mmCIF file of C-alpha atoms in Angstrom:
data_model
loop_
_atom_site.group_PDB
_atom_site.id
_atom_site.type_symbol
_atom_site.label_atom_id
_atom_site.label_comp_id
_atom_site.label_asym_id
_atom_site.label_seq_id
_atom_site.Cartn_x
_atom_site.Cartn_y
_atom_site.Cartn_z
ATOM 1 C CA UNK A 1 120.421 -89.796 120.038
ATOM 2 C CA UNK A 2 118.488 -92.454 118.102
ATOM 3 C CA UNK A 3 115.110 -90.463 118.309
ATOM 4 C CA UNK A 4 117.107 -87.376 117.221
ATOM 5 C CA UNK A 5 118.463 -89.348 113.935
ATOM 6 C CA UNK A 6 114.990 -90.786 112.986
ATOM 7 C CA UNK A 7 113.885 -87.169 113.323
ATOM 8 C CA UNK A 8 116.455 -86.208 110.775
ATOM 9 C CA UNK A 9 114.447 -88.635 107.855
ATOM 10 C CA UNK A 10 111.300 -86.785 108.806
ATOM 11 C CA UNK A 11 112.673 -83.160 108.689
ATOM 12 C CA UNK A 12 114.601 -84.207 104.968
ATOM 13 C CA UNK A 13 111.418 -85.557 103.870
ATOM 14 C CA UNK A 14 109.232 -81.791 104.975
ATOM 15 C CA UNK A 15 112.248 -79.975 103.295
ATOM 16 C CA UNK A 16 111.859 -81.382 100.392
ATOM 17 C CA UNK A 17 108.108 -81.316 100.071
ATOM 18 C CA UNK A 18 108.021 -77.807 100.681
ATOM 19 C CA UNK A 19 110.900 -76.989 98.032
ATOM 20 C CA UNK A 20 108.962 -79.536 95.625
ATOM 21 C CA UNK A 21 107.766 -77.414 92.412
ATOM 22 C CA UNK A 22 104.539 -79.800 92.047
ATOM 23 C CA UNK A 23 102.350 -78.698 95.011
ATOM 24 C CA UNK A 24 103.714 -75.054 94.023
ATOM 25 C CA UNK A 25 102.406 -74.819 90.569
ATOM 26 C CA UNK A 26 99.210 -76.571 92.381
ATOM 27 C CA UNK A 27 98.639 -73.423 94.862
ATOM 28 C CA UNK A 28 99.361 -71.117 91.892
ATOM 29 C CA UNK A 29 96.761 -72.596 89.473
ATOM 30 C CA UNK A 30 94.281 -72.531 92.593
ATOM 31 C CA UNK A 31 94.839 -68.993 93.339
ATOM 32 C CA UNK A 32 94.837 -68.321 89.145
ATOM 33 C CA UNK A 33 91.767 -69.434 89.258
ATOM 34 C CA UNK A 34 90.318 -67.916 91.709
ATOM 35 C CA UNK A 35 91.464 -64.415 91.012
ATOM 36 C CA UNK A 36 89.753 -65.114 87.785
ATOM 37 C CA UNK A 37 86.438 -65.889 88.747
ATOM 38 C CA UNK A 38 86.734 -62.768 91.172
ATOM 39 C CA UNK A 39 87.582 -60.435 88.755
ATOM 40 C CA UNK A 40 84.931 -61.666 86.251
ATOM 41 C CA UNK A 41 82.010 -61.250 88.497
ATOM 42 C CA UNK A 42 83.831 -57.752 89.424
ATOM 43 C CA UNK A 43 83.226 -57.041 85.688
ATOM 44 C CA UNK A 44 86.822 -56.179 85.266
ATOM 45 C CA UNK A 45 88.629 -56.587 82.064
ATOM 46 C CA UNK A 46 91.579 -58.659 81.497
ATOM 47 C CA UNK A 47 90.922 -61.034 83.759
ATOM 48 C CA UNK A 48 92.399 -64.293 82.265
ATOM 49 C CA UNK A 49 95.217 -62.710 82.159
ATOM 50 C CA UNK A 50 95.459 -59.999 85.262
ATOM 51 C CA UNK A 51 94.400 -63.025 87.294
ATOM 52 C CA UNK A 52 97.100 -65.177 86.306
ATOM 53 C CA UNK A 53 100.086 -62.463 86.825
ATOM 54 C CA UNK A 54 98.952 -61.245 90.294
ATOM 55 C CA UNK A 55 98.456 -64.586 91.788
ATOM 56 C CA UNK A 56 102.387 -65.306 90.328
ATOM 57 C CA UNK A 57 103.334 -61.678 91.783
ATOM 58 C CA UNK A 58 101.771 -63.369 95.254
ATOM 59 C CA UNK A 59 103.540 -66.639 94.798
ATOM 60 C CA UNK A 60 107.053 -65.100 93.816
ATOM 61 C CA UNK A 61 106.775 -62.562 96.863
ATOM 62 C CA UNK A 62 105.793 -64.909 99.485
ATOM 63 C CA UNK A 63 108.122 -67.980 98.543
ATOM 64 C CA UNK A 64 110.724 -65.626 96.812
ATOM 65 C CA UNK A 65 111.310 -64.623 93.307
ATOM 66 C CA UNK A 66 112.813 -67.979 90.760
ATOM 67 C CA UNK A 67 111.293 -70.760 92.635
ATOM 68 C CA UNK A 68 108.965 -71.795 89.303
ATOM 69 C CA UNK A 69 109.733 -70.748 86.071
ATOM 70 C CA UNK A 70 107.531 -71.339 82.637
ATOM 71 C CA UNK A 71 109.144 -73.189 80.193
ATOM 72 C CA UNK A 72 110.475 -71.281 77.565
ATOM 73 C CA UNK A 73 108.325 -73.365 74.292
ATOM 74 C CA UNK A 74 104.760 -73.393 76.312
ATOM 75 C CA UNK A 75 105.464 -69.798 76.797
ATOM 76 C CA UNK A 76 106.502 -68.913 73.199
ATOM 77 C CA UNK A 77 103.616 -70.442 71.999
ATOM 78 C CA UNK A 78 101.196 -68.512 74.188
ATOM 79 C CA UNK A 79 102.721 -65.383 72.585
ATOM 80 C CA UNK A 80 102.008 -66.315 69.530
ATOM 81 C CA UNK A 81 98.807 -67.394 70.458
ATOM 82 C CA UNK A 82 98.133 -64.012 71.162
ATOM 83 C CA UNK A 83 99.804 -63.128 67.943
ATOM 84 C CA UNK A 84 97.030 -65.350 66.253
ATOM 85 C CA UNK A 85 94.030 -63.575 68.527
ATOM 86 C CA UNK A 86 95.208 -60.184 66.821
ATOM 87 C CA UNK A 87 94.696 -61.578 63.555
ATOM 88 C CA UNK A 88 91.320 -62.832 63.966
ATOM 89 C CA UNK A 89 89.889 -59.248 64.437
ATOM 90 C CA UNK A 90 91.570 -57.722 61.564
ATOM 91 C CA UNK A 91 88.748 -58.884 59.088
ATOM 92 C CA UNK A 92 87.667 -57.118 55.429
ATOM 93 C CA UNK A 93 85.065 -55.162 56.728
ATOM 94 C CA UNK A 94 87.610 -53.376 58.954
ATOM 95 C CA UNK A 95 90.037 -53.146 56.304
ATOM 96 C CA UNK A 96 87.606 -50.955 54.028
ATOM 97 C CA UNK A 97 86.365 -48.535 56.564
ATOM 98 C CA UNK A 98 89.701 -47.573 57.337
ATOM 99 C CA UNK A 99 90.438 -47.462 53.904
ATOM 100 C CA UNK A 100 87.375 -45.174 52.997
ATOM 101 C CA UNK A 101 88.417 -42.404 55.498
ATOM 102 C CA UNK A 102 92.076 -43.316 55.516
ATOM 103 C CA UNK A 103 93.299 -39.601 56.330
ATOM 104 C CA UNK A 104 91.113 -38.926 59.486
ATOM 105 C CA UNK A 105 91.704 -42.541 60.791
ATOM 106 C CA UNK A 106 95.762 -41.334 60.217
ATOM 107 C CA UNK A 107 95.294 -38.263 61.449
ATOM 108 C CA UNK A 108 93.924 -39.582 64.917
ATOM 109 C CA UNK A 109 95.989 -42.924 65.031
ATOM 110 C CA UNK A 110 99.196 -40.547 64.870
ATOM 111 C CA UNK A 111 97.805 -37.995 67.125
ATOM 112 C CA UNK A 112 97.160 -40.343 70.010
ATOM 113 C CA UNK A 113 100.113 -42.633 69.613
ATOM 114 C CA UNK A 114 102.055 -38.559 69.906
ATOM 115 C CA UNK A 115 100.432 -37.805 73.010
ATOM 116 C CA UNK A 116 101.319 -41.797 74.330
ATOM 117 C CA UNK A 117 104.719 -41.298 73.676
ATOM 118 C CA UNK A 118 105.593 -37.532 74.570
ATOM 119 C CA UNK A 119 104.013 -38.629 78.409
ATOM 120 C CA UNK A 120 106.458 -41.822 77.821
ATOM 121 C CA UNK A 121 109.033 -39.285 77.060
ATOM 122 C CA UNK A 122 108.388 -37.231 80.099
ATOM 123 C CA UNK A 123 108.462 -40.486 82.434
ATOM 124 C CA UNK A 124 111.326 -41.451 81.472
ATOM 125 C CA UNK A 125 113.278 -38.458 81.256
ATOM 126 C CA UNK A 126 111.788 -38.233 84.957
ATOM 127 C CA UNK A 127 113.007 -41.491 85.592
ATOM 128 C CA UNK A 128 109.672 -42.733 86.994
ATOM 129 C CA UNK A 129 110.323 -46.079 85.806
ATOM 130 C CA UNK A 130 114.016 -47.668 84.806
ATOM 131 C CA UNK A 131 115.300 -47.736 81.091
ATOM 132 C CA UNK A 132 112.403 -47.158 78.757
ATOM 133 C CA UNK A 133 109.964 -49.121 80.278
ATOM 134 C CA UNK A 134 107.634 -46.291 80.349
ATOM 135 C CA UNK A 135 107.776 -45.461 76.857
ATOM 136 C CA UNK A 136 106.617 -49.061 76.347
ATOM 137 C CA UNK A 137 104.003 -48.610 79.509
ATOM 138 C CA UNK A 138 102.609 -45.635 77.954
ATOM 139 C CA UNK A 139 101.957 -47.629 74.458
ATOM 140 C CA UNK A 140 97.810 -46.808 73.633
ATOM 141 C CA UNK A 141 96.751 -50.447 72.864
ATOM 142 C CA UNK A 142 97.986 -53.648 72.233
ATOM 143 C CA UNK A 143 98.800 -54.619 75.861
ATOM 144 C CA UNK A 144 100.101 -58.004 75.790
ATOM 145 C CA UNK A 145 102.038 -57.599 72.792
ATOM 146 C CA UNK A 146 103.409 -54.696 74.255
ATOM 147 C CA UNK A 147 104.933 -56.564 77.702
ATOM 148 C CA UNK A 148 105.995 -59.635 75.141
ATOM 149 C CA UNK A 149 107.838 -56.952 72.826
ATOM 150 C CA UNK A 150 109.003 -54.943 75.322
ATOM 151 C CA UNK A 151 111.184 -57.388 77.048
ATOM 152 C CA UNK A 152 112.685 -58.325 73.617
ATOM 153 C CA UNK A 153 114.047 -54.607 73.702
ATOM 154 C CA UNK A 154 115.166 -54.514 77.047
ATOM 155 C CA UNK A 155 112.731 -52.759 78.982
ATOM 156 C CA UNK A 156 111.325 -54.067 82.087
ATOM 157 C CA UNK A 157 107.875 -56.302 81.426
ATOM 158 C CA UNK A 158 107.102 -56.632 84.872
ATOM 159 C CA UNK A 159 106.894 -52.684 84.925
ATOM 160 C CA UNK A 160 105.092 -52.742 81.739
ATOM 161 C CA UNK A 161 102.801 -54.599 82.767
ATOM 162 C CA UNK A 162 101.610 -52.705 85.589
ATOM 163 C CA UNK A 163 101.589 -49.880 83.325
ATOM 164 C CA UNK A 164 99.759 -51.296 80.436
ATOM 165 C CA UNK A 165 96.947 -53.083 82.800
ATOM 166 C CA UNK A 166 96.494 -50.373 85.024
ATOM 167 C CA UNK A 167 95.688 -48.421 82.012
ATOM 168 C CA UNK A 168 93.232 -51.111 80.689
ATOM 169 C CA UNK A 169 91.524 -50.982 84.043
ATOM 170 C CA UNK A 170 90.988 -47.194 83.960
ATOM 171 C CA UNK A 171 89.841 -47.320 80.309
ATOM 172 C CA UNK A 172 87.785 -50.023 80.480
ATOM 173 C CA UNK A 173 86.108 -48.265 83.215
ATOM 174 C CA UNK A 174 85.810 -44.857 81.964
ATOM 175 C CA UNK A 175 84.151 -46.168 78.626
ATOM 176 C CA UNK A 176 81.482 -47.819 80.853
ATOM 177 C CA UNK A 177 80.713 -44.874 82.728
ATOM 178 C CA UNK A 178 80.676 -42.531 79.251
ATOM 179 C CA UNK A 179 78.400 -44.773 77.665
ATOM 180 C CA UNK A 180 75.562 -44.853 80.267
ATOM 181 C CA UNK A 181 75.905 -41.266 81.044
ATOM 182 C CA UNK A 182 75.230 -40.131 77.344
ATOM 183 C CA UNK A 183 73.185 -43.157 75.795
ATOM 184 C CA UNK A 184 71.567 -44.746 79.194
ATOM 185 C CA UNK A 185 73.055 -47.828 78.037
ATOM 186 C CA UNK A 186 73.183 -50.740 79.741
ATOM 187 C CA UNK A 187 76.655 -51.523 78.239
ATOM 188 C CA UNK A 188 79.814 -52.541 79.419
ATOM 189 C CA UNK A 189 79.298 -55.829 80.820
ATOM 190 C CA UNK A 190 81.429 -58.706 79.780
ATOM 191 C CA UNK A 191 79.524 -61.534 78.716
ATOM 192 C CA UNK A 192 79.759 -64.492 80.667
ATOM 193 C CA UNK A 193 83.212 -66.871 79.796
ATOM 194 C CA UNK A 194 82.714 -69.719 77.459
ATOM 195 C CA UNK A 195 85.751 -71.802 78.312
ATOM 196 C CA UNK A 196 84.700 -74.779 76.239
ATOM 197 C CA UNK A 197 82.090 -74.091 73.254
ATOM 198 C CA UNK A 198 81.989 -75.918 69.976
ATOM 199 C CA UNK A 199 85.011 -76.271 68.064
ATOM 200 C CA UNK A 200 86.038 -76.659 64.451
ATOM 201 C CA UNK A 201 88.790 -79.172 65.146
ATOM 202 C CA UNK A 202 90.631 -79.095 61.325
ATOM 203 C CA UNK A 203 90.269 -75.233 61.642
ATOM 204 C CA UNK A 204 92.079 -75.502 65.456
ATOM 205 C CA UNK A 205 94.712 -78.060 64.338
ATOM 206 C CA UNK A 206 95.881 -75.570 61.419
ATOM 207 C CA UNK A 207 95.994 -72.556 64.108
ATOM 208 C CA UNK A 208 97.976 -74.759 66.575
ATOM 209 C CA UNK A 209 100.345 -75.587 63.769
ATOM 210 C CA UNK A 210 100.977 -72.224 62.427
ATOM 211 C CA UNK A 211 101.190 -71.201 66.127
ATOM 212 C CA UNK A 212 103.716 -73.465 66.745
ATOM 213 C CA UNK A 213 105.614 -72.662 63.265
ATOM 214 C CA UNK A 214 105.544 -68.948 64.030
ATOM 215 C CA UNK A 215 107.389 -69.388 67.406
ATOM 216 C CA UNK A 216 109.651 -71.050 65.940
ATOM 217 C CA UNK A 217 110.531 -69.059 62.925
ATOM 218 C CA UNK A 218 110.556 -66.328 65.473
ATOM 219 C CA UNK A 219 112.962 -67.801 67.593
ATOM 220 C CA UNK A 220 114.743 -69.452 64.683
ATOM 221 C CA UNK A 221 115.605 -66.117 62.540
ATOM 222 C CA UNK A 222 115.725 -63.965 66.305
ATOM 223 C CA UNK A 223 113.323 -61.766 65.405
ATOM 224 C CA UNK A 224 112.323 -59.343 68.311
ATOM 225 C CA UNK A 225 108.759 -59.567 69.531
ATOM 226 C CA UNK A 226 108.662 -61.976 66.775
ATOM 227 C CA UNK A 227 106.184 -64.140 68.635
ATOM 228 C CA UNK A 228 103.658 -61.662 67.941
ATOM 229 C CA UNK A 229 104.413 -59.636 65.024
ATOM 230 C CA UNK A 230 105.405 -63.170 62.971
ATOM 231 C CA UNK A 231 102.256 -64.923 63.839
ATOM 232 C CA UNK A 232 100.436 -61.466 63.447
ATOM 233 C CA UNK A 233 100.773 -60.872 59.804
ATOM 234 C CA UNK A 234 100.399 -64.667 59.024
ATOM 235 C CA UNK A 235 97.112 -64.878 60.439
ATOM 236 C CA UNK A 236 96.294 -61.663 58.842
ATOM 237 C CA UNK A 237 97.584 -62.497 55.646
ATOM 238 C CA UNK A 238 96.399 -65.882 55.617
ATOM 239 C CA UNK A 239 92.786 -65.526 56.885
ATOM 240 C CA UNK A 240 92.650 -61.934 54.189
ATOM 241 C CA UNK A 241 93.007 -64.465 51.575
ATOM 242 C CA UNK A 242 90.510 -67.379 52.969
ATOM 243 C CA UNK A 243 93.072 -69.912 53.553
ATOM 244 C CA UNK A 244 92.868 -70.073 57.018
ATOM 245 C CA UNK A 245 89.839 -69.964 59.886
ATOM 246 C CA UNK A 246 91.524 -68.360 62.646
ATOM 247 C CA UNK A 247 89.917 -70.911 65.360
ATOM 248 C CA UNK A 248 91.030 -70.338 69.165
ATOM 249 C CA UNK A 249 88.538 -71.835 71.563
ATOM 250 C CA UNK A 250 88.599 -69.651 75.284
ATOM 251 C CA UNK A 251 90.125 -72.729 77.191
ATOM 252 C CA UNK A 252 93.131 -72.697 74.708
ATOM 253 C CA UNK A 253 93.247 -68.509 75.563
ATOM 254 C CA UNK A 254 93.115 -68.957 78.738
ATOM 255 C CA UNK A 255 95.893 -71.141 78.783
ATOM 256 C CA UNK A 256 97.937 -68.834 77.243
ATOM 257 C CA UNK A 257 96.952 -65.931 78.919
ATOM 258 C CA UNK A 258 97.756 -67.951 82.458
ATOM 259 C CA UNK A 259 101.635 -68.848 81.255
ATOM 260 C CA UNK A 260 102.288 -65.030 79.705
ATOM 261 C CA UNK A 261 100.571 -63.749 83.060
ATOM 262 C CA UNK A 262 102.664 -66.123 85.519
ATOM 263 C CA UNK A 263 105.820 -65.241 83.425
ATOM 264 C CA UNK A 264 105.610 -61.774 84.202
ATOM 265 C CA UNK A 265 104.582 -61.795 87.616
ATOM 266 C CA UNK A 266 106.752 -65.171 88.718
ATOM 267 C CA UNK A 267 109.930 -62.465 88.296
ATOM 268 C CA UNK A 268 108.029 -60.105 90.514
ATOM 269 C CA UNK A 269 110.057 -58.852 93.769
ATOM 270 C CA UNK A 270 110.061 -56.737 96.876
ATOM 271 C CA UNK A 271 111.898 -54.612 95.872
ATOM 272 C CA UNK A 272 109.695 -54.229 91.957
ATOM 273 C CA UNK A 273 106.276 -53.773 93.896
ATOM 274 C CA UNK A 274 107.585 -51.185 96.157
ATOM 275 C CA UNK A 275 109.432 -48.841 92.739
ATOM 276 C CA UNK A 276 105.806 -49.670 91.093
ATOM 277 C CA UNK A 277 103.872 -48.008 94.539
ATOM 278 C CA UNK A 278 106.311 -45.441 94.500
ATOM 279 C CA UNK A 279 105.466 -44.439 90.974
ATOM 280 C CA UNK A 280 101.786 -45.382 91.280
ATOM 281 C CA UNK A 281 100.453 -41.713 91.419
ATOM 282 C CA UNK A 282 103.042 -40.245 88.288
ATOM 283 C CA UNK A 283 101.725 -43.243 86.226
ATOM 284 C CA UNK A 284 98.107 -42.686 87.028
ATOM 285 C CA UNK A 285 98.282 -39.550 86.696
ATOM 286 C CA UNK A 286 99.780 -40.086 83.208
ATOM 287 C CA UNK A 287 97.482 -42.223 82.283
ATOM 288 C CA UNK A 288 94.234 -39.907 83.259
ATOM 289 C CA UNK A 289 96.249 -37.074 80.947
ATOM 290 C CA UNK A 290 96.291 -39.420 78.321
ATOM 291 C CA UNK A 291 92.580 -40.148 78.617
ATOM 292 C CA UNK A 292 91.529 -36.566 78.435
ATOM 293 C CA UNK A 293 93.742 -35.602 75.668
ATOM 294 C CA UNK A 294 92.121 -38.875 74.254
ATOM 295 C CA UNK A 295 88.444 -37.021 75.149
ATOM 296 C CA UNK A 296 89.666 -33.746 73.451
ATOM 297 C CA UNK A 297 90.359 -35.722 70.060
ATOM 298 C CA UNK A 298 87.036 -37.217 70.238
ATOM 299 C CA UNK A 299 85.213 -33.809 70.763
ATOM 300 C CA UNK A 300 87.218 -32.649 67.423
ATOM 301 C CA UNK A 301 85.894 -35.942 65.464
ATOM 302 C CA UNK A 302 82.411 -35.159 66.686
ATOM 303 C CA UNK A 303 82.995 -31.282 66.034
ATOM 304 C CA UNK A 304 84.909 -31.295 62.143
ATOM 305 C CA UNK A 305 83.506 -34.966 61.272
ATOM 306 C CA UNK A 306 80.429 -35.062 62.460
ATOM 307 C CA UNK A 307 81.124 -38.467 63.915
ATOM 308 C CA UNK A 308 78.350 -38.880 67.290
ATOM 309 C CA UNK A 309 79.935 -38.375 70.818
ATOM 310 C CA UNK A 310 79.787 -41.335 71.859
ATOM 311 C CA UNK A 311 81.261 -43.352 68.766
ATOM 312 C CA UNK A 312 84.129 -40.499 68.605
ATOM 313 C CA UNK A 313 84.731 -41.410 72.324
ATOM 314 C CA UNK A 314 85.050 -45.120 71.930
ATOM 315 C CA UNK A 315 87.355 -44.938 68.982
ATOM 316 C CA UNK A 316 89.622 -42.757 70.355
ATOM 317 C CA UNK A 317 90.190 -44.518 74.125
ATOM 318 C CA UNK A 318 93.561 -45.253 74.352
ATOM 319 C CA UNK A 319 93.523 -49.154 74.613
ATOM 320 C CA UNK A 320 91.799 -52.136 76.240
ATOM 321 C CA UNK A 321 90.265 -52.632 72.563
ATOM 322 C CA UNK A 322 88.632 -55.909 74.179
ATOM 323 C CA UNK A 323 86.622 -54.257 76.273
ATOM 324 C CA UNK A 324 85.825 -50.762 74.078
ATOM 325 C CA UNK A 325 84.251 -53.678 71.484
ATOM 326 C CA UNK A 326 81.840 -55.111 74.582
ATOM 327 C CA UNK A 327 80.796 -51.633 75.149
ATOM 328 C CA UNK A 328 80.504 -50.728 71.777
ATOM 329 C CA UNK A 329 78.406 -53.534 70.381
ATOM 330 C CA UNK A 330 75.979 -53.022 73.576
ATOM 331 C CA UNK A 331 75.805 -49.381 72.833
ATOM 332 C CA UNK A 332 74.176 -47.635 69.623
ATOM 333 C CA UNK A 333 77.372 -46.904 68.105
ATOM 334 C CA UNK A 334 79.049 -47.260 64.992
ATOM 335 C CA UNK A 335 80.939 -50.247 65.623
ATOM 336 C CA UNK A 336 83.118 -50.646 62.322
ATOM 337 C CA UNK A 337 84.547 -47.735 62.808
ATOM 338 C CA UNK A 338 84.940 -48.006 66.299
ATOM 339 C CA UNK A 339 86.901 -51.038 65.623
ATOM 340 C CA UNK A 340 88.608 -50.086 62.654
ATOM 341 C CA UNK A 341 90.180 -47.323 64.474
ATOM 342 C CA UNK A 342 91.242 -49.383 67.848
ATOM 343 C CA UNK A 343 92.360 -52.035 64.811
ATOM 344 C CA UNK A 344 94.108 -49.416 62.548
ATOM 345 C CA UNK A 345 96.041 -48.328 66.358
ATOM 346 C CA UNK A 346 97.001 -51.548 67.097
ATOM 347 C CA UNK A 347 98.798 -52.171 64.090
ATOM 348 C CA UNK A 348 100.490 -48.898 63.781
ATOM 349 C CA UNK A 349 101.677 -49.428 67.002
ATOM 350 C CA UNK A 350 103.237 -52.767 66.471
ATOM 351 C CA UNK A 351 104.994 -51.050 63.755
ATOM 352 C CA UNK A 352 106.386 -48.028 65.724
ATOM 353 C CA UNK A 353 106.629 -49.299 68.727
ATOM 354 C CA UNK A 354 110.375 -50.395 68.824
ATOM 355 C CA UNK A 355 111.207 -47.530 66.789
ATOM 356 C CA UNK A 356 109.757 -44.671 68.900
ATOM 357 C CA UNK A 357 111.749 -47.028 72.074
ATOM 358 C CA UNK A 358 114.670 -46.791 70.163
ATOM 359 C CA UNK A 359 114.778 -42.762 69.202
ATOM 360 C CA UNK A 360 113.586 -42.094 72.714
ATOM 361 C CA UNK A 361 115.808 -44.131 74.008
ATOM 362 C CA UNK A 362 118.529 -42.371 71.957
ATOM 363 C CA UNK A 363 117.257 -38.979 73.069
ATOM 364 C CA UNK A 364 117.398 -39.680 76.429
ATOM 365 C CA UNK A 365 120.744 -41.308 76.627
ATOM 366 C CA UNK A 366 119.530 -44.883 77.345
ATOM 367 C CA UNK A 367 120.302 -48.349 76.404
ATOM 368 C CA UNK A 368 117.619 -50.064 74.383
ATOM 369 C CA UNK A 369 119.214 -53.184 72.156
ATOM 370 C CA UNK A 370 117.180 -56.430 71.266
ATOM 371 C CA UNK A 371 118.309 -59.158 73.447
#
């Protein structure tokens, strides 16, 4: 009896180290980490953030789904954070080349963002995925804003996710292959991660603070994906108008790529990985529709605006922008209007994203409020 009862201090002590959060949150930054460095020497796209989510989507299957959650103000400022990384690629120079051929950037902004959302449409009224989620999944760009807005509306960002990423993956790839094949160029590789290079410290401090004053505002006035469209147009407006140096060093990225990533994937289940296998051939198959449709558009640029294949090609992929602007600077492309397009898509879609949710959502006799 009395070696049984100083067993009992022992066995307390176990139980609660292994329901402790601390050495948790330890394992998960390890494995972060090095899912990270594996998917950068893979080349792969994403990976500060892909890495992050499927080492939570490990953590939350193994030890079960709610046993860490990320505070709700270090995760509303990473959105916004991302809000701010938007921003700091809609410069001037992109501004006036969409401006100069406004109609044909329209006309091929509108006609992929159509094809996006009539597969959406389909998946949905297929009921591939719950709710709308797959009009949201099937969104051409703006992936991270996409799973942050998304879940705003209702839809399912864990589902979203897969769909956007997935996508990013097959994009990203694809444009690789396309530029070697027609230019021989060596293009396509991600250059090497800088987490800590020099910094202009007033310029950070004045990001951080309008990072911080956009969640807020956002969360203050209960604006829906306000995280990102708030801090969005600020930066925009503000570094349009040369009061502001957008200034976001990789570490401070990273860190807000790892808490939007373990967000998502810390709600992971059973029972969500096995719908997502289920629907894993539907949604790549989707996604490889939208691609070609995608390819068709860029043979009519090349064909009625003389634009070169391989520029056409770029500027019409549907998504993973990051990566289409690594290919495209290696490649001898016109970049500018490679990036004014993916840019001009982007914002378009932050616009009519909720919207087309909504009407589809309407259509198809689904629930899609702001929560």
């Amino acid at each position: 009896m009395a070696r049984h009862a100083s067993d009992k201090p022992l066995k307390n002590a176990s139980r609660k180290l292994r329901n402790a959060s601390l050495p948790r949150w330890a394992l998960l930054l390890t494995l972060s980490t090095v899912l990270v460095v594996g998917l950068e020497l893979l080349g792969l796209p994403a990976s500060l953030l892909i890495g992050p989510m499927v080492a939570a989507i490990v953590l939350a299957v193994s030890i079960g789904q709610g046993s860490l959650r990320v505070p709700r103000w270090p995760l509303l400022f990473g959105q916004a954070l991302v809000g701010f990384m938007m921003a700091r690629s809609i410069t001037v120079d992109i501004l006036q080349t969409m401006a100069t051929d406004a109609p044909l950037f329209l006309a091929m902004i509108f006609a992929v963002i159509a094809a996006a959302g009539l597969l959406g449409w389909l998946l949905t009224r297929w009921q591939v995925l719950p709710g709308t989620t797959a009009v949201w999944g099937s969104s051409p760009g703006a992936a991270s804003a996409m799973v942050i807005m998304s879940e705003a509306y209702g839809a399912d960002a864990r589902l979203v996710a897969f769909m956007q990423y997935l996508r990013v993956v097959f994009v990203a790839v694809a444009a690789s292959v396309v530029s070697r094949l027609w230019v021989a160029a060596d293009g396509g590789e991600p250059p090497p991660l800088i987490l800590f290079p020099p910094i202009d410290w007033p310029a950070l401090a004045a990001t951080v603070a309008l990072t911080c004053l956009s969640a807020y505002c956002a969360t203050r006035f209960r604006i829906p994906g306000g995280t990102i469209i708030v801090s969005l147009f600020t930066g925009s407006l503000l570094q349009g108008l040369g009061l502001l140096k957008i200034e976001l060093p990789m570490w401070l990225l990273a860190i807000s790529y790892a808490l939007i990533g373990w967000s998502i994937g810390l709600r992971f289940t059973r029972g969500i990985i096995a719908h997502a296998a289920r629907a894993l051939p539907r949604v790549a198959g989707s996604i490889l529709i939208l691609m070609s449709l995608c390819g068709l558009m860029a043979y009519a640029l090349h064909v009625f605006a003389g634009v070169d294949p391989l520029t056409a090609y770029l500027a019409t992929s549907p998504g993973g922008a990051d990566s289409v602007a690594i290919i495209a600077a290696s490649s001898n492309v016109d970049v500018p209007f490679v990036m004014a397009m993916q840019t001009g898509r982007l914002l378009i879609i932050l616009l009519t994203g909720p919207m087309l949710a909504r009407f589809i959502a309407r259509r198809s006799g689904l629930a899609e409020n702001p929560v």
